[in-house]
Every structure is written in C-alpha cells, then in structure tokens.
C-alpha cells in the first residue's frame, strides 16, 4: 500500500498528544463495506440525478420514484457490515480520550461498530452524530412522527407508500436532502466539538458538501490540526497537518496500532 511511515508516525503522535479529538467521516469510510460513494468512480451521482431523487421537490413530484430508489439503497446497505475502519474509530472513541464521531453517512455502520465494539459495555461515546440523518429511519411529512424503520418499502403504486399512523401523512426517509437545512442542534454540536478539538480526523469525504465540510475548518481556525485519510486530495488537503493517502479500512487500524505502540 506504500503508506508513508513518517506521516503515520506524525499522525499518531498528534493524536497521542491530544485530549479532545473529533472525526468527520464521509462515504469513503463505508466504501470497503460495499456501500457506494456519491462522487467516486461508480458513485451514485455518476449514475443518478440528485435533483430527481434527493430533493424535497423530487419527492413532491414523484414520491413513489424517490421511495423506490431509497428502498433499493436500503436493501443494498442492509447487507453491509462495518469494516476495520469503522471498528478502529469505535475503539478510539471507547478508549480514554474524548472523541466525537461526526458523520455525513446515513448507513448506520458507525453505530453498528460502536455497539459491537462496546459489547456489554456502554457504546455511547462511539455513537456518531449523524449530520445527514439515517436511511433506516422514517419521518412524517406533516407531523413530528419519526421512527426507526428497516423493512422493505412497498413501492408498486403511490397508494402503497408508507403513511403516518398518527396523521396519515406521507412518510419519507429521515435523511437531509439537497436544499434542506440540517438539524440546528446537531450541526451546532458538531461545530462546538470541532472547535474544542486539538485534532480532527477527516476520513473518506470529498469535503464538497457544506456545512459538513466546514466542520474540520472549525478545528483548523481554533489552532487545532487536521489529519486527512483519503486516497485522493480534497479541498481540505491544504489545511491538513498530515494527509494519509490510503483507504480508511487499512489506514485507521494502523494508526490505532501505532498509537498503542506509543502506550497512549
Ligand atoms: N477510504 C477512504 N476514503 C475513500 C475510500 C476509502 N476506502 N474510498 C473513497 N474514498 C474517498 C474518495 O476519494 C472521496 O474523496 O471518499 C470520498 C467520498 O466522497 P463523496 O462520494 O463525495 O462522499 P461524501 O464526501 O460523504 O459526500 C458528502 O454529499 O451526496 C451528498 O449527502 C450526501 O453525505 C453525502 C455528502
């Protein structure tokens, strides 16, 4: 893989010296689990038009089509499991340091890794802050009803689409679509912890979608360090103290091992 040993060394030193660490993750951290990215080679947005599938307008125009596409993605993700990258971040977050995992991903794999790694212990420190919601949750388009939902969605006709048991409104995936705002509490917590962090690990994101991509900048502007883990450069690369050019499923476990070999 030819990972730069010196860079790995500097990255683990930075993490070892830090008390508060934030992580911003993107689709790349789940790529090795089989979840398609958005803008990579076979990325979703290479094959599908986001304006027809991931906007409130698209859902108003054709909710059956949108649900059909989300149901397909849910089916694909349902069979995916966390990879060594997710587990390494869970171990880091369940360790002695204060770590906050902030994710753009809606696939639930960080949470699955947190629960598995914690075993009978408390997974809370490793449960992610989900900036863009969860594909395995539905919410009502009319009232505040919102619940976890993993079963397949019937999409033969618009009449088959799921309805709210409280107000009969149409249910939609509880994800943030283009043109929609993020939950203000969630995004402000993300900026708060990033600002307080000595290090922000930026893992598997193209850093093109805001406000998520601005979260690591809060660490940088507060004098903290960015460590980027991505096979390719991103707009955050110039701000990164260390860039590890490799896949997160391989690099993150190595980073944890390097840290542990330092006894921290
Ligand atoms: N390990 C680490 N990084 C990887 C890997 C891997 N195995 N595979 C790909 N990458 C990198 C790519 O080089 C790219 O920079 O992950 C990044 C994935 O970028 P995107 O597909 O743009 O995904 P993301 O940054 O999460 O997108 C942000 O855009 O479409 C919206 O709401 C959606 O949350 C998403 C947001």
PDB file of C-alpha atoms and ligand atoms in Angstrom:
ATOM      1  CA  UNK A   1       0.000   0.000   0.000  1.00  0.00           C
ATOM      2  CA  UNK A   2       3.092   2.167   0.389  1.00  0.00           C
ATOM      3  CA  UNK A   3       1.685   4.307   3.174  1.00  0.00           C
ATOM      4  CA  UNK A   4       4.177   6.979   4.239  1.00  0.00           C
ATOM      5  CA  UNK A   5       5.536   5.646   7.572  1.00  0.00           C
ATOM      6  CA  UNK A   6       6.707   9.075   8.654  1.00  0.00           C
ATOM      7  CA  UNK A   7       3.246  10.536   8.021  1.00  0.00           C
ATOM      8  CA  UNK A   8       1.679   7.693  10.011  1.00  0.00           C
ATOM      9  CA  UNK A   9       4.116   8.394  12.800  1.00  0.00           C
ATOM     10  CA  UNK A  10       3.350  12.129  12.844  1.00  0.00           C
ATOM     11  CA  UNK A  11      -0.389  11.457  12.769  1.00  0.00           C
ATOM     12  CA  UNK A  12      -0.288   9.043  15.691  1.00  0.00           C
ATOM     13  CA  UNK A  13       1.903  11.498  17.638  1.00  0.00           C
ATOM     14  CA  UNK A  14      -0.633  14.277  17.078  1.00  0.00           C
ATOM     15  CA  UNK A  15      -3.484  12.049  18.263  1.00  0.00           C
ATOM     16  CA  UNK A  16      -1.498  10.767  21.252  1.00  0.00           C
ATOM     17  CA  UNK A  17      -0.802  14.354  22.378  1.00  0.00           C
ATOM     18  CA  UNK A  18      -4.491  15.322  22.114  1.00  0.00           C
ATOM     19  CA  UNK A  19      -7.222  15.117  24.767  1.00  0.00           C
ATOM     20  CA  UNK A  20     -10.177  16.022  22.554  1.00  0.00           C
ATOM     21  CA  UNK A  21     -10.474  14.534  19.083  1.00  0.00           C
ATOM     22  CA  UNK A  22     -13.221  14.954  16.529  1.00  0.00           C
ATOM     23  CA  UNK A  23     -13.759  12.855  13.448  1.00  0.00           C
ATOM     24  CA  UNK A  24     -15.627  13.906  10.304  1.00  0.00           C
ATOM     25  CA  UNK A  25     -16.427  10.896   8.139  1.00  0.00           C
ATOM     26  CA  UNK A  26     -17.946  10.548   4.705  1.00  0.00           C
ATOM     27  CA  UNK A  27     -18.982   7.851   2.250  1.00  0.00           C
ATOM     28  CA  UNK A  28     -15.385   6.720   1.768  1.00  0.00           C
ATOM     29  CA  UNK A  29     -15.273   5.156   5.244  1.00  0.00           C
ATOM     30  CA  UNK A  30     -18.062   2.766   4.163  1.00  0.00           C
ATOM     31  CA  UNK A  31     -16.716   2.064   0.659  1.00  0.00           C
ATOM     32  CA  UNK A  32     -14.834  -1.054   1.827  1.00  0.00           C
ATOM     33  CA  UNK A  33     -18.123  -2.315   3.333  1.00  0.00           C
ATOM     34  CA  UNK A  34     -19.688  -2.258  -0.131  1.00  0.00           C
ATOM     35  CA  UNK A  35     -21.698   0.965   0.261  1.00  0.00           C
ATOM     36  CA  UNK A  36     -21.386   3.077  -2.909  1.00  0.00           C
ATOM     37  CA  UNK A  37     -19.893   6.551  -2.523  1.00  0.00           C
ATOM     38  CA  UNK A  38     -21.537   9.544  -4.192  1.00  0.00           C
ATOM     39  CA  UNK A  39     -18.827  11.099  -6.338  1.00  0.00           C
ATOM     40  CA  UNK A  40     -16.340   8.224  -6.671  1.00  0.00           C
ATOM     41  CA  UNK A  41     -15.802   6.215  -9.879  1.00  0.00           C
ATOM     42  CA  UNK A  42     -19.087   4.248  -9.581  1.00  0.00           C
ATOM     43  CA  UNK A  43     -20.557   6.884  -7.315  1.00  0.00           C
ATOM     44  CA  UNK A  44     -24.327   7.255  -7.053  1.00  0.00           C
ATOM     45  CA  UNK A  45     -24.315  10.756  -8.541  1.00  0.00           C
ATOM     46  CA  UNK A  46     -22.469   9.393 -11.593  1.00  0.00           C
ATOM     47  CA  UNK A  47     -25.472   7.203 -12.382  1.00  0.00           C
ATOM     48  CA  UNK A  48     -28.426   9.061 -10.845  1.00  0.00           C
ATOM     49  CA  UNK A  49     -29.573  12.673 -10.864  1.00  0.00           C
ATOM     50  CA  UNK A  50     -29.701  14.051  -7.308  1.00  0.00           C
ATOM     51  CA  UNK A  51     -32.284  16.676  -8.323  1.00  0.00           C
ATOM     52  CA  UNK A  52     -34.676  13.852  -9.322  1.00  0.00           C
ATOM     53  CA  UNK A  53     -34.105  11.674  -6.243  1.00  0.00           C
ATOM     54  CA  UNK A  54     -32.712  13.634  -3.274  1.00  0.00           C
ATOM     55  CA  UNK A  55     -34.604  16.944  -3.049  1.00  0.00           C
ATOM     56  CA  UNK A  56     -37.938  17.891  -1.435  1.00  0.00           C
ATOM     57  CA  UNK A  57     -39.151  18.927  -4.906  1.00  0.00           C
ATOM     58  CA  UNK A  58     -38.385  15.469  -6.326  1.00  0.00           C
ATOM     59  CA  UNK A  59     -40.405  13.865  -3.513  1.00  0.00           C
ATOM     60  CA  UNK A  60     -43.348  16.182  -4.165  1.00  0.00           C
ATOM     61  CA  UNK A  61     -43.185  15.431  -7.897  1.00  0.00           C
ATOM     62  CA  UNK A  62     -42.817  11.637  -7.626  1.00  0.00           C
ATOM     63  CA  UNK A  63     -42.679  10.168  -4.097  1.00  0.00           C
ATOM     64  CA  UNK A  64     -43.016   6.627  -5.462  1.00  0.00           C
ATOM     65  CA  UNK A  65     -39.863   7.010  -7.595  1.00  0.00           C
ATOM     66  CA  UNK A  66     -37.920   8.509  -4.687  1.00  0.00           C
ATOM     67  CA  UNK A  67     -39.014   5.763  -2.311  1.00  0.00           C
ATOM     68  CA  UNK A  68     -38.163   3.108  -4.904  1.00  0.00           C
ATOM     69  CA  UNK A  69     -34.628   4.458  -5.106  1.00  0.00           C
ATOM     70  CA  UNK A  70     -34.217   4.725  -1.300  1.00  0.00           C
ATOM     71  CA  UNK A  71     -35.652   1.261  -0.882  1.00  0.00           C
ATOM     72  CA  UNK A  72     -33.033  -0.040  -3.326  1.00  0.00           C
ATOM     73  CA  UNK A  73     -30.249   1.723  -1.361  1.00  0.00           C
ATOM     74  CA  UNK A  74     -31.644   0.425   1.961  1.00  0.00           C
ATOM     75  CA  UNK A  75     -31.644  -3.133   0.563  1.00  0.00           C
ATOM     76  CA  UNK A  76     -28.034  -2.741  -0.520  1.00  0.00           C
ATOM     77  CA  UNK A  77     -26.877  -1.237   2.791  1.00  0.00           C
ATOM     78  CA  UNK A  78     -28.871  -3.714   4.908  1.00  0.00           C
ATOM     79  CA  UNK A  79     -26.456  -6.460   3.767  1.00  0.00           C
ATOM     80  CA  UNK A  80     -23.332  -4.389   4.525  1.00  0.00           C
ATOM     81  CA  UNK A  81     -21.275  -4.607   7.700  1.00  0.00           C
ATOM     82  CA  UNK A  82     -18.816  -2.248   9.392  1.00  0.00           C
ATOM     83  CA  UNK A  83     -15.222  -2.622   8.165  1.00  0.00           C
ATOM     84  CA  UNK A  84     -11.925  -2.338  10.104  1.00  0.00           C
ATOM     85  CA  UNK A  85     -12.060   1.450   9.634  1.00  0.00           C
ATOM     86  CA  UNK A  86     -15.378   1.742  11.488  1.00  0.00           C
ATOM     87  CA  UNK A  87     -14.099  -0.577  14.230  1.00  0.00           C
ATOM     88  CA  UNK A  88     -10.842   1.347  14.654  1.00  0.00           C
ATOM     89  CA  UNK A  89     -12.783   4.606  15.156  1.00  0.00           C
ATOM     90  CA  UNK A  90     -15.097   2.861  17.624  1.00  0.00           C
ATOM     91  CA  UNK A  91     -12.092   1.588  19.601  1.00  0.00           C
ATOM     92  CA  UNK A  92     -10.582   5.085  19.613  1.00  0.00           C
ATOM     93  CA  UNK A  93     -13.863   6.597  20.830  1.00  0.00           C
ATOM     94  CA  UNK A  94     -14.327   3.930  23.531  1.00  0.00           C
ATOM     95  CA  UNK A  95     -10.759   4.488  24.732  1.00  0.00           C
ATOM     96  CA  UNK A  96      -9.522   7.001  27.331  1.00  0.00           C
ATOM     97  CA  UNK A  97      -9.597  10.087  25.096  1.00  0.00           C
ATOM     98  CA  UNK A  98     -12.642  12.296  24.467  1.00  0.00           C
ATOM     99  CA  UNK A  99     -13.618  11.513  20.879  1.00  0.00           C
ATOM    100  CA  UNK A 100     -16.698  12.621  18.895  1.00  0.00           C
ATOM    101  CA  UNK A 101     -17.514  10.899  15.621  1.00  0.00           C
ATOM    102  CA  UNK A 102     -19.434  13.227  13.292  1.00  0.00           C
ATOM    103  CA  UNK A 103     -20.677  11.540  10.141  1.00  0.00           C
ATOM    104  CA  UNK A 104     -22.305  12.541   6.875  1.00  0.00           C
ATOM    105  CA  UNK A 105     -23.233   8.896   6.322  1.00  0.00           C
ATOM    106  CA  UNK A 106     -26.808   7.672   6.675  1.00  0.00           C
ATOM    107  CA  UNK A 107     -25.888   3.941   6.625  1.00  0.00           C
ATOM    108  CA  UNK A 108     -25.750   3.288  10.397  1.00  0.00           C
ATOM    109  CA  UNK A 109     -22.387   1.470  10.163  1.00  0.00           C
ATOM    110  CA  UNK A 110     -20.599   3.646  12.737  1.00  0.00           C
ATOM    111  CA  UNK A 111     -23.371   2.848  15.206  1.00  0.00           C
ATOM    112  CA  UNK A 112     -23.196  -0.871  14.430  1.00  0.00           C
ATOM    113  CA  UNK A 113     -19.430  -0.816  15.013  1.00  0.00           C
ATOM    114  CA  UNK A 114     -19.882   1.113  18.282  1.00  0.00           C
ATOM    115  CA  UNK A 115     -22.415  -1.397  19.638  1.00  0.00           C
ATOM    116  CA  UNK A 116     -20.343  -4.410  18.568  1.00  0.00           C
ATOM    117  CA  UNK A 117     -17.107  -2.985  19.972  1.00  0.00           C
ATOM    118  CA  UNK A 118     -18.715  -1.982  23.288  1.00  0.00           C
ATOM    119  CA  UNK A 119     -20.201  -5.445  23.730  1.00  0.00           C
ATOM    120  CA  UNK A 120     -21.924  -5.388  27.155  1.00  0.00           C
ATOM    121  CA  UNK A 121     -20.329  -2.004  27.854  1.00  0.00           C
ATOM    122  CA  UNK A 122     -21.758   1.456  27.056  1.00  0.00           C
ATOM    123  CA  UNK A 123     -21.435   2.308  23.340  1.00  0.00           C
ATOM    124  CA  UNK A 124     -22.480   5.950  23.820  1.00  0.00           C
ATOM    125  CA  UNK A 125     -19.021   7.563  23.415  1.00  0.00           C
ATOM    126  CA  UNK A 126     -18.704   5.927  19.984  1.00  0.00           C
ATOM    127  CA  UNK A 127     -22.246   6.616  18.749  1.00  0.00           C
ATOM    128  CA  UNK A 128     -21.981   9.084  15.867  1.00  0.00           C
ATOM    129  CA  UNK A 129     -23.518  12.494  15.405  1.00  0.00           C
ATOM    130  CA  UNK A 130     -25.482  11.938  12.199  1.00  0.00           C
ATOM    131  CA  UNK A 131     -25.416  15.225  10.246  1.00  0.00           C
ATOM    132  CA  UNK A 132     -27.483  13.941   7.326  1.00  0.00           C
ATOM    133  CA  UNK A 133     -29.888  11.663   9.218  1.00  0.00           C
ATOM    134  CA  UNK A 134     -30.391   7.926   8.794  1.00  0.00           C
ATOM    135  CA  UNK A 135     -31.655   5.910   5.827  1.00  0.00           C
ATOM    136  CA  UNK A 136     -33.136   3.420   8.347  1.00  0.00           C
ATOM    137  CA  UNK A 137     -35.458   5.973   9.926  1.00  0.00           C
ATOM    138  CA  UNK A 138     -38.668   7.446   8.525  1.00  0.00           C
ATOM    139  CA  UNK A 139     -40.408  10.663   9.409  1.00  0.00           C
ATOM    140  CA  UNK A 140     -43.797  12.140   8.636  1.00  0.00           C
ATOM    141  CA  UNK A 141     -44.054  14.941   6.096  1.00  0.00           C
ATOM    142  CA  UNK A 142     -46.900  16.525   8.095  1.00  0.00           C
ATOM    143  CA  UNK A 143     -46.338  15.923  11.826  1.00  0.00           C
ATOM    144  CA  UNK A 144     -43.373  15.212  14.128  1.00  0.00           C
ATOM    145  CA  UNK A 145     -43.709  11.438  13.925  1.00  0.00           C
ATOM    146  CA  UNK A 146     -40.280   9.794  13.422  1.00  0.00           C
ATOM    147  CA  UNK A 147     -39.273   6.137  13.977  1.00  0.00           C
ATOM    148  CA  UNK A 148     -36.555   3.591  13.086  1.00  0.00           C
ATOM    149  CA  UNK A 149     -37.633   1.559  10.063  1.00  0.00           C
ATOM    150  CA  UNK A 150     -35.600  -1.196   8.370  1.00  0.00           C
ATOM    151  CA  UNK A 151     -38.219  -3.267   6.496  1.00  0.00           C
ATOM    152  CA  UNK A 152     -38.551  -3.104   2.717  1.00  0.00           C
ATOM    153  CA  UNK A 153     -40.903  -0.372   1.485  1.00  0.00           C
ATOM    154  CA  UNK A 154     -43.695  -1.388  -0.934  1.00  0.00           C
ATOM    155  CA  UNK A 155     -43.417   0.942  -3.962  1.00  0.00           C
ATOM    156  CA  UNK A 156     -45.592  -0.636  -6.666  1.00  0.00           C
ATOM    157  CA  UNK A 157     -48.021   2.273  -6.568  1.00  0.00           C
ATOM    158  CA  UNK A 158     -48.193   5.611  -4.736  1.00  0.00           C
ATOM    159  CA  UNK A 159     -51.038   4.172  -2.655  1.00  0.00           C
ATOM    160  CA  UNK A 160     -48.661   1.533  -1.268  1.00  0.00           C
ATOM    161  CA  UNK A 161     -46.248   4.099   0.173  1.00  0.00           C
ATOM    162  CA  UNK A 162     -45.961   4.207   3.968  1.00  0.00           C
ATOM    163  CA  UNK A 163     -48.293   6.515   5.870  1.00  0.00           C
ATOM    164  CA  UNK A 164     -48.022   8.097   9.305  1.00  0.00           C
ATOM    165  CA  UNK A 165     -50.021   6.167  11.956  1.00  0.00           C
ATOM    166  CA  UNK A 166     -50.712   9.478  13.756  1.00  0.00           C
ATOM    167  CA  UNK A 167     -51.922  11.833  10.975  1.00  0.00           C
ATOM    168  CA  UNK A 168     -51.907   9.645   7.837  1.00  0.00           C
ATOM    169  CA  UNK A 169     -49.341  11.989   6.262  1.00  0.00           C
ATOM    170  CA  UNK A 170     -46.842  10.509   3.784  1.00  0.00           C
ATOM    171  CA  UNK A 171     -43.696   9.133   5.420  1.00  0.00           C
ATOM    172  CA  UNK A 172     -40.304   9.941   3.914  1.00  0.00           C
ATOM    173  CA  UNK A 173     -36.715   8.805   4.613  1.00  0.00           C
ATOM    174  CA  UNK A 174     -35.281  10.739   7.584  1.00  0.00           C
ATOM    175  CA  UNK A 175     -32.294  11.991   5.592  1.00  0.00           C
ATOM    176  CA  UNK A 176     -31.263  15.566   4.729  1.00  0.00           C
ATOM    177  CA  UNK A 177     -31.920  16.284   1.069  1.00  0.00           C
ATOM    178  CA  UNK A 178     -30.204  18.907  -1.078  1.00  0.00           C
ATOM    179  CA  UNK A 179     -31.686  22.321  -0.349  1.00  0.00           C
ATOM    180  CA  UNK A 180     -32.735  21.299   3.177  1.00  0.00           C
ATOM    181  CA  UNK A 181     -31.223  22.540   6.421  1.00  0.00           C
ATOM    182  CA  UNK A 182     -29.524  20.274   8.890  1.00  0.00           C
ATOM    183  CA  UNK A 183     -30.923  19.843  12.406  1.00  0.00           C
ATOM    184  CA  UNK A 184     -29.645  23.028  14.143  1.00  0.00           C
ATOM    185  CA  UNK A 185     -28.821  21.194  17.388  1.00  0.00           C
ATOM    186  CA  UNK A 186     -26.846  18.527  15.568  1.00  0.00           C
ATOM    187  CA  UNK A 187     -24.776  20.891  13.431  1.00  0.00           C
ATOM    188  CA  UNK A 188     -24.069  23.287  16.302  1.00  0.00           C
ATOM    189  CA  UNK A 189     -22.835  20.383  18.459  1.00  0.00           C
ATOM    190  CA  UNK A 190     -20.580  19.313  15.578  1.00  0.00           C
ATOM    191  CA  UNK A 191     -19.009  22.784  15.291  1.00  0.00           C
ATOM    192  CA  UNK A 192     -18.669  23.059  19.061  1.00  0.00           C
ATOM    193  CA  UNK A 193     -16.759  19.807  19.445  1.00  0.00           C
ATOM    194  CA  UNK A 194     -14.626  20.514  16.343  1.00  0.00           C
ATOM    195  CA  UNK A 195     -13.669  23.921  17.731  1.00  0.00           C
ATOM    196  CA  UNK A 196     -12.675  22.350  21.074  1.00  0.00           C
ATOM    197  CA  UNK A 197     -10.618  19.599  19.417  1.00  0.00           C
ATOM    198  CA  UNK A 198      -6.833  19.523  19.178  1.00  0.00           C
ATOM    199  CA  UNK A 199      -7.168  17.129  16.255  1.00  0.00           C
ATOM    200  CA  UNK A 200      -9.856  16.495  13.641  1.00  0.00           C
ATOM    201  CA  UNK A 201      -9.610  13.274  11.649  1.00  0.00           C
ATOM    202  CA  UNK A 202     -11.146  13.851   8.206  1.00  0.00           C
ATOM    203  CA  UNK A 203     -11.932  10.400   6.824  1.00  0.00           C
ATOM    204  CA  UNK A 204     -13.329   9.451   3.414  1.00  0.00           C
ATOM    205  CA  UNK A 205     -15.055  12.657   2.397  1.00  0.00           C
ATOM    206  CA  UNK A 206     -14.672  14.751  -0.764  1.00  0.00           C
ATOM    207  CA  UNK A 207     -15.310  17.784   1.503  1.00  0.00           C
ATOM    208  CA  UNK A 208     -17.541  19.366  -1.134  1.00  0.00           C
ATOM    209  CA  UNK A 209     -20.846  19.494   0.761  1.00  0.00           C
ATOM    210  CA  UNK A 210     -21.391  22.214   3.368  1.00  0.00           C
ATOM    211  CA  UNK A 211     -21.931  22.814   6.196  1.00  0.00           C
ATOM    212  CA  UNK A 212     -20.398  19.354   6.908  1.00  0.00           C
ATOM    213  CA  UNK A 213     -17.158  20.161   5.084  1.00  0.00           C
ATOM    214  CA  UNK A 214     -16.765  23.295   7.229  1.00  0.00           C
ATOM    215  CA  UNK A 215     -16.707  21.313  10.481  1.00  0.00           C
ATOM    216  CA  UNK A 216     -12.958  20.489  10.263  1.00  0.00           C
ATOM    217  CA  UNK A 217     -12.270  24.135   9.450  1.00  0.00           C
ATOM    218  CA  UNK A 218     -13.533  24.995  12.944  1.00  0.00           C
ATOM    219  CA  UNK A 219     -10.708  22.863  14.352  1.00  0.00           C
ATOM    220  CA  UNK A 220      -8.191  24.455  11.998  1.00  0.00           C
ATOM    221  CA  UNK A 221      -9.324  28.008  12.756  1.00  0.00           C
ATOM    222  CA  UNK A 222      -9.096  27.300  16.504  1.00  0.00           C
ATOM    223  CA  UNK A 223      -5.451  26.268  16.065  1.00  0.00           C
ATOM    224  CA  UNK A 224      -6.028  22.513  16.006  1.00  0.00           C
ATOM    225  CA  UNK A 225      -4.632  20.024  13.482  1.00  0.00           C
ATOM    226  CA  UNK A 226      -6.342  18.203  10.630  1.00  0.00           C
ATOM    227  CA  UNK A 227      -5.366  14.653   9.719  1.00  0.00           C
ATOM    228  CA  UNK A 228      -6.843  13.621   6.371  1.00  0.00           C
ATOM    229  CA  UNK A 229      -7.341   9.959   5.416  1.00  0.00           C
ATOM    230  CA  UNK A 230      -8.279   9.641   1.762  1.00  0.00           C
ATOM    231  CA  UNK A 231      -6.698   8.049  -1.305  1.00  0.00           C
ATOM    232  CA  UNK A 232      -7.049  11.381  -3.099  1.00  0.00           C
ATOM    233  CA  UNK A 233      -6.660  15.082  -2.343  1.00  0.00           C
ATOM    234  CA  UNK A 234      -9.652  17.187  -1.325  1.00  0.00           C
ATOM    235  CA  UNK A 235     -10.258  20.926  -0.777  1.00  0.00           C
ATOM    236  CA  UNK A 236      -9.216  20.347   2.870  1.00  0.00           C
ATOM    237  CA  UNK A 237      -5.798  18.945   1.917  1.00  0.00           C
ATOM    238  CA  UNK A 238      -4.018  22.353   2.071  1.00  0.00           C
ATOM    239  CA  UNK A 239      -5.211  22.739   5.691  1.00  0.00           C
ATOM    240  CA  UNK A 240      -4.187  19.228   6.719  1.00  0.00           C
ATOM    241  CA  UNK A 241      -1.164  18.830   9.003  1.00  0.00           C
ATOM    242  CA  UNK A 242      -0.869  15.240   7.807  1.00  0.00           C
ATOM    243  CA  UNK A 243      -2.507  13.513   4.816  1.00  0.00           C
ATOM    244  CA  UNK A 244      -2.545   9.708   4.782  1.00  0.00           C
ATOM    245  CA  UNK A 245      -3.102   8.572   1.197  1.00  0.00           C
ATOM    246  CA  UNK A 246      -4.744   5.219   1.618  1.00  0.00           C
ATOM    247  CA  UNK A 247      -8.053   3.548   2.272  1.00  0.00           C
ATOM    248  CA  UNK A 248      -9.519   4.063   5.743  1.00  0.00           C
ATOM    249  CA  UNK A 249     -10.152   0.345   6.274  1.00  0.00           C
ATOM    250  CA  UNK A 250      -6.389  -0.149   6.143  1.00  0.00           C
ATOM    251  CA  UNK A 251      -5.024   3.150   7.448  1.00  0.00           C
ATOM    252  CA  UNK A 252      -7.170   3.560  10.596  1.00  0.00           C
ATOM    253  CA  UNK A 253      -6.254   0.202  12.200  1.00  0.00           C
ATOM    254  CA  UNK A 254      -2.559   1.000  11.501  1.00  0.00           C
ATOM    255  CA  UNK A 255      -2.983   4.406  13.126  1.00  0.00           C
ATOM    256  CA  UNK A 256      -4.533   2.796  16.222  1.00  0.00           C
ATOM    257  CA  UNK A 257      -1.730   0.209  16.370  1.00  0.00           C
ATOM    258  CA  UNK A 258       0.864   2.974  16.075  1.00  0.00           C
ATOM    259  CA  UNK A 259      -0.857   4.857  18.904  1.00  0.00           C
ATOM    260  CA  UNK A 260      -0.999   1.758  21.072  1.00  0.00           C
ATOM    261  CA  UNK A 261       2.669   1.048  20.446  1.00  0.00           C
ATOM    262  CA  UNK A 262       3.267   4.508  21.976  1.00  0.00           C
ATOM    263  CA  UNK A 263       1.338   3.308  25.036  1.00  0.00           C
ATOM    264  CA  UNK A 264      -1.355   6.037  24.646  1.00  0.00           C
TER     265      UNK A 264
HETATM  266  N1  LIG B   1     -11.148   5.102   2.285  1.00  0.00           N
HETATM  267  C1  LIG B   1     -11.049   6.452   2.447  1.00  0.00           C
HETATM  268  N2  LIG B   1     -11.551   7.348   1.561  1.00  0.00           N
HETATM  269  C2  LIG B   1     -12.153   6.858   0.462  1.00  0.00           C
HETATM  270  C3  LIG B   1     -12.263   5.458   0.203  1.00  0.00           C
HETATM  271  C4  LIG B   1     -11.736   4.573   1.188  1.00  0.00           C
HETATM  272  N3  LIG B   1     -11.819   3.251   1.046  1.00  0.00           N
HETATM  273  N4  LIG B   1     -12.918   5.279  -0.983  1.00  0.00           N
HETATM  274  C5  LIG B   1     -13.200   6.528  -1.456  1.00  0.00           C
HETATM  275  N5  LIG B   1     -12.739   7.469  -0.599  1.00  0.00           N
HETATM  276  C6  LIG B   1     -12.865   8.925  -0.688  1.00  0.00           C
HETATM  277  C7  LIG B   1     -12.936   9.483  -2.104  1.00  0.00           C
HETATM  278  O1  LIG B   1     -11.640   9.776  -2.601  1.00  0.00           O
HETATM  279  C8  LIG B   1     -13.762  10.755  -1.895  1.00  0.00           C
HETATM  280  O2  LIG B   1     -12.914  11.848  -1.574  1.00  0.00           O
HETATM  281  O3  LIG B   1     -14.098   9.252  -0.085  1.00  0.00           O
HETATM  282  C9  LIG B   1     -14.634  10.423  -0.678  1.00  0.00           C
HETATM  283  C10 LIG B   1     -16.109  10.177  -0.971  1.00  0.00           C
HETATM  284  O4  LIG B   1     -16.659  11.384  -1.405  1.00  0.00           O
HETATM  285  P1  LIG B   1     -18.216  11.501  -1.768  1.00  0.00           P
HETATM  286  O5  LIG B   1     -18.622  10.362  -2.585  1.00  0.00           O
HETATM  287  O6  LIG B   1     -18.405  12.879  -2.305  1.00  0.00           O
HETATM  288  O7  LIG B   1     -18.949  11.347  -0.366  1.00  0.00           O
HETATM  289  P2  LIG B   1     -19.155  12.401   0.816  1.00  0.00           P
HETATM  290  O8  LIG B   1     -17.994  13.328   0.920  1.00  0.00           O
HETATM  291  O9  LIG B   1     -19.515  11.653   2.016  1.00  0.00           O
HETATM  292  O10 LIG B   1     -20.429  13.229   0.305  1.00  0.00           O
HETATM  293  C11 LIG B   1     -20.964  14.212   1.120  1.00  0.00           C
HETATM  294  O11 LIG B   1     -22.855  14.525  -0.313  1.00  0.00           O
HETATM  295  O12 LIG B   1     -24.266  13.465  -1.709  1.00  0.00           O
HETATM  296  C12 LIG B   1     -24.188  14.080  -0.502  1.00  0.00           C
HETATM  297  O13 LIG B   1     -25.487  13.748   1.458  1.00  0.00           O
HETATM  298  C13 LIG B   1     -24.535  13.138   0.644  1.00  0.00           C
HETATM  299  O14 LIG B   1     -23.406  12.846   2.752  1.00  0.00           O
HETATM  300  C14 LIG B   1     -23.209  12.988   1.374  1.00  0.00           C
HETATM  301  C15 LIG B   1     -22.480  14.262   1.026  1.00  0.00           C
END
